[in-house]
C-alpha positions as CSV (number, residue, x, y, z in Angstrom):
1,M,-123.5,55.0,90.7
2,A,-123.6,55.9,94.4
3,R,-124.9,52.4,95.2
4,V,-122.1,50.7,93.3
5,L,-119.5,52.9,94.9
6,D,-120.9,52.2,98.4
7,R,-120.9,48.5,97.7
8,Y,-117.3,48.7,96.4
9,R,-116.2,50.5,99.6
10,A,-118.0,47.9,101.8
11,W,-116.4,44.9,99.9
12,E,-113.1,46.7,100.0
13,R,-113.3,46.9,103.8
14,L,-114.4,43.3,104.1
15,T,-111.5,42.1,101.8
16,L,-109.0,44.0,104.0
17,D,-110.5,42.5,107.1
18,H,-110.7,38.9,105.7
19,P,-108.0,38.6,103.0
20,A,-108.1,34.8,103.0
21,N,-111.9,34.6,102.3
22,G,-112.3,33.7,98.6
23,T,-116.0,34.5,98.5
24,V,-115.4,38.0,99.9
25,R,-112.5,38.6,97.4
26,R,-114.7,37.4,94.4
27,R,-117.5,39.7,95.4
28,F,-115.1,42.6,95.8
29,E,-113.5,41.9,92.4
30,A,-117.0,41.7,90.8
31,T,-118.0,45.0,92.3
32,A,-114.7,46.6,91.3
33,Y,-115.2,45.3,87.7
34,T,-118.7,46.9,87.6
35,L,-117.3,50.2,88.9
36,C,-114.6,50.1,86.2
37,V,-117.1,49.5,83.5
38,L,-119.4,52.2,84.7
39,M,-116.6,54.8,84.9
40,A,-114.7,53.6,81.9
41,R,-111.4,53.2,83.9
42,R,-108.8,50.6,83.8
43,T,-108.3,50.1,87.5
44,S,-110.7,50.0,90.4
45,R,-108.8,52.7,92.3
46,E,-109.1,55.1,89.3
47,A,-112.8,54.1,88.9
48,A,-113.5,54.8,92.6
49,H,-111.8,58.2,92.4
50,A,-113.7,59.1,89.2
51,A,-117.0,58.0,90.8
52,E,-116.3,60.1,93.9
53,H,-115.5,63.1,91.8
54,Y,-118.6,62.5,89.6
55,L,-120.8,62.3,92.7
56,G,-119.3,65.3,94.4
57,V,-118.0,63.4,97.3
58,T,-115.9,65.3,99.8
59,R,-113.1,63.8,101.9
60,R,-112.7,66.4,104.6
61,R,-115.1,65.0,107.1
62,G,-116.2,61.5,106.2
63,R,-118.1,61.2,103.0
64,A,-120.9,63.5,102.1
65,I,-122.5,64.3,98.8
66,A,-122.2,68.0,98.0
67,P,-125.4,69.9,97.5
68,P,-126.3,70.9,93.9
69,E,-125.2,74.4,92.8
70,P,-128.2,76.6,92.3
71,D,-126.6,78.8,89.6
72,R,-125.6,75.9,87.4
73,P,-128.2,75.0,84.7
74,E,-129.5,71.4,84.6
75,P,-127.5,69.2,82.1
76,V,-129.2,68.4,78.8
77,P,-129.8,64.7,78.5
78,P,-128.0,62.8,75.7
79,G,-129.9,62.3,72.4
80,R,-131.2,64.7,69.8
81,P,-130.4,68.3,70.4
82,L,-133.2,70.4,71.6
83,R,-134.8,72.8,69.1
84,P,-137.3,75.5,69.7
85,V,-140.8,74.5,68.6
86,A,-143.2,77.1,67.1
87,P,-146.6,77.4,68.7
88,R,-149.4,75.5,66.9
89,D,-151.3,78.7,66.0
90,A,-148.1,80.5,64.6
91,V,-148.4,82.0,61.2
92,P,-145.6,80.9,58.8
93,V,-143.4,83.7,57.6
94,G,-142.5,84.1,54.0
């Protein structure tokens, strides 16, 4: 995600610097489309904002990824819910 956002920003700058260059514009649009698909947003501006929020990017002094919060538990990956597993030598009750 961070790599796509970085590419989007780089192509955005190049597009602004060279607005008549068709190759630069096509690359920018392709990267913008990829970012929109990844973030499930309709516009590249919304997608970039959502990606920055997702990555914890701050805008006060440049761009820096915020450090992880130590008190926050790790997210559970998607898929089957986790269930406790009984030890192999456990005696069934009942």
